[in-house]
CSV table of C-alpha atoms in Angstrom, one decimal:
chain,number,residue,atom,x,y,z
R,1,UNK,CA,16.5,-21.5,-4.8
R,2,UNK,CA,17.4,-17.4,-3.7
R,3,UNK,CA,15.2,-17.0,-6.8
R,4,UNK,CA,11.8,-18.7,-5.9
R,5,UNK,CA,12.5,-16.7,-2.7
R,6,UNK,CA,12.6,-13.4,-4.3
R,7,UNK,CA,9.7,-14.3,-6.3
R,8,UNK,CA,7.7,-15.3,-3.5
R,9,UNK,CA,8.5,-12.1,-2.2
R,10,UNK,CA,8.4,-10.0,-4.8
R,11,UNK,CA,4.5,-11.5,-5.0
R,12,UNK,CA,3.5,-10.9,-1.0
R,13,UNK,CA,4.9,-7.2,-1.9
R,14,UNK,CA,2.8,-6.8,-4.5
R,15,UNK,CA,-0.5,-8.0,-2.7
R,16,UNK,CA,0.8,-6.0,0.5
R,17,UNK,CA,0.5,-3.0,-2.3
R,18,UNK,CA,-2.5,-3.4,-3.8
R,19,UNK,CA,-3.8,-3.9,-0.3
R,20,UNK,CA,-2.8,-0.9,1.3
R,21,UNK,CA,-3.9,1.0,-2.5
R,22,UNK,CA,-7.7,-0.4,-1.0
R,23,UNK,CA,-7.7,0.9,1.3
R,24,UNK,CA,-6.5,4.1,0.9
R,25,UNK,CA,-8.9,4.8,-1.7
R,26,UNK,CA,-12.1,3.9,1.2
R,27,UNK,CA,-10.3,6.4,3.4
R,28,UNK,CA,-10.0,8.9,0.5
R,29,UNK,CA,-13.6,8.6,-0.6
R,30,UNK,CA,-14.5,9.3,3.9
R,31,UNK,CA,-12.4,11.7,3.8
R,32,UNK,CA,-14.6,13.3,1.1
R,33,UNK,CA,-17.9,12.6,2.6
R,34,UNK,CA,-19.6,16.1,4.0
R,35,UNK,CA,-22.0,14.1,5.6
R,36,UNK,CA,-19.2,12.2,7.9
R,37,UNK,CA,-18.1,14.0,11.3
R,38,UNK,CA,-14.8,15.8,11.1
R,39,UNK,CA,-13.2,14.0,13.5
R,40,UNK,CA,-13.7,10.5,11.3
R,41,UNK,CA,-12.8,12.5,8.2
R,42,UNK,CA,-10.0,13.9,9.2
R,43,UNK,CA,-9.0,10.5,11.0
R,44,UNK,CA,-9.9,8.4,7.4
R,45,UNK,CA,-7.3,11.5,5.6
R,46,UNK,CA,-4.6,11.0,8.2
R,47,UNK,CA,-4.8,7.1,7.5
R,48,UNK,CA,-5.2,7.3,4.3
R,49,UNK,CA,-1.7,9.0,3.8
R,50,UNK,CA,-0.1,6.1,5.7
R,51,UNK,CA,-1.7,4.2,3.0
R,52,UNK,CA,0.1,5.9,0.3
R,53,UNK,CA,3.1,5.6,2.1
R,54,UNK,CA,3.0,1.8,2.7
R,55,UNK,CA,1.6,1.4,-0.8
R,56,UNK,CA,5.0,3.2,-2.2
R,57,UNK,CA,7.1,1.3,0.3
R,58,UNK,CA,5.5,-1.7,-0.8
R,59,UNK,CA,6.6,-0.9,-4.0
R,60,UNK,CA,9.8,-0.2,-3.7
R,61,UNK,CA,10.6,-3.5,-1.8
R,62,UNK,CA,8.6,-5.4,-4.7
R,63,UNK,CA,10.7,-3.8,-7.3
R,64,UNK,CA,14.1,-4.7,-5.0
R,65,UNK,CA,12.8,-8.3,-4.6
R,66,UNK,CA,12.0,-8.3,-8.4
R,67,UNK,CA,15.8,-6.9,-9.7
R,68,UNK,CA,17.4,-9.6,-7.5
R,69,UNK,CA,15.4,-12.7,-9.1
């Protein structure tokens, strides 16, 4: 039974992760755009590095969930 937990969430990590890698890539690609205002690109760089950060953090709890299966 502690396994089908795991797996279920070793799986919600894993969405979680390729959610936050979404949308760090749209904040990337504003962060790039000359044409936005500075304020909204620096805002879209700022959030994307919380992106990266949940995305690794998402990671490593997948991977934890995934060992103890």
């Amino acid at each position: 039974m502690d396994s089908i937990k795991q797996g279920a969430n070793y799986v919600q990590e894993k969405v979680q992760q390729a959610t936050s890698g979404t949308s760090k890539e749209a904040n990337k690609q504003v962060a790039k755009d000359s044409n936005a205002p500075v304020g909204t690109r620096t805002s879209a760089a700022k959030d994307a590095l919380g992106d990266k950060l949940d995305e690794q953090k998402h990671n490593a709890k997948g991977e934890a969930h995934k060992q103890q299966m």
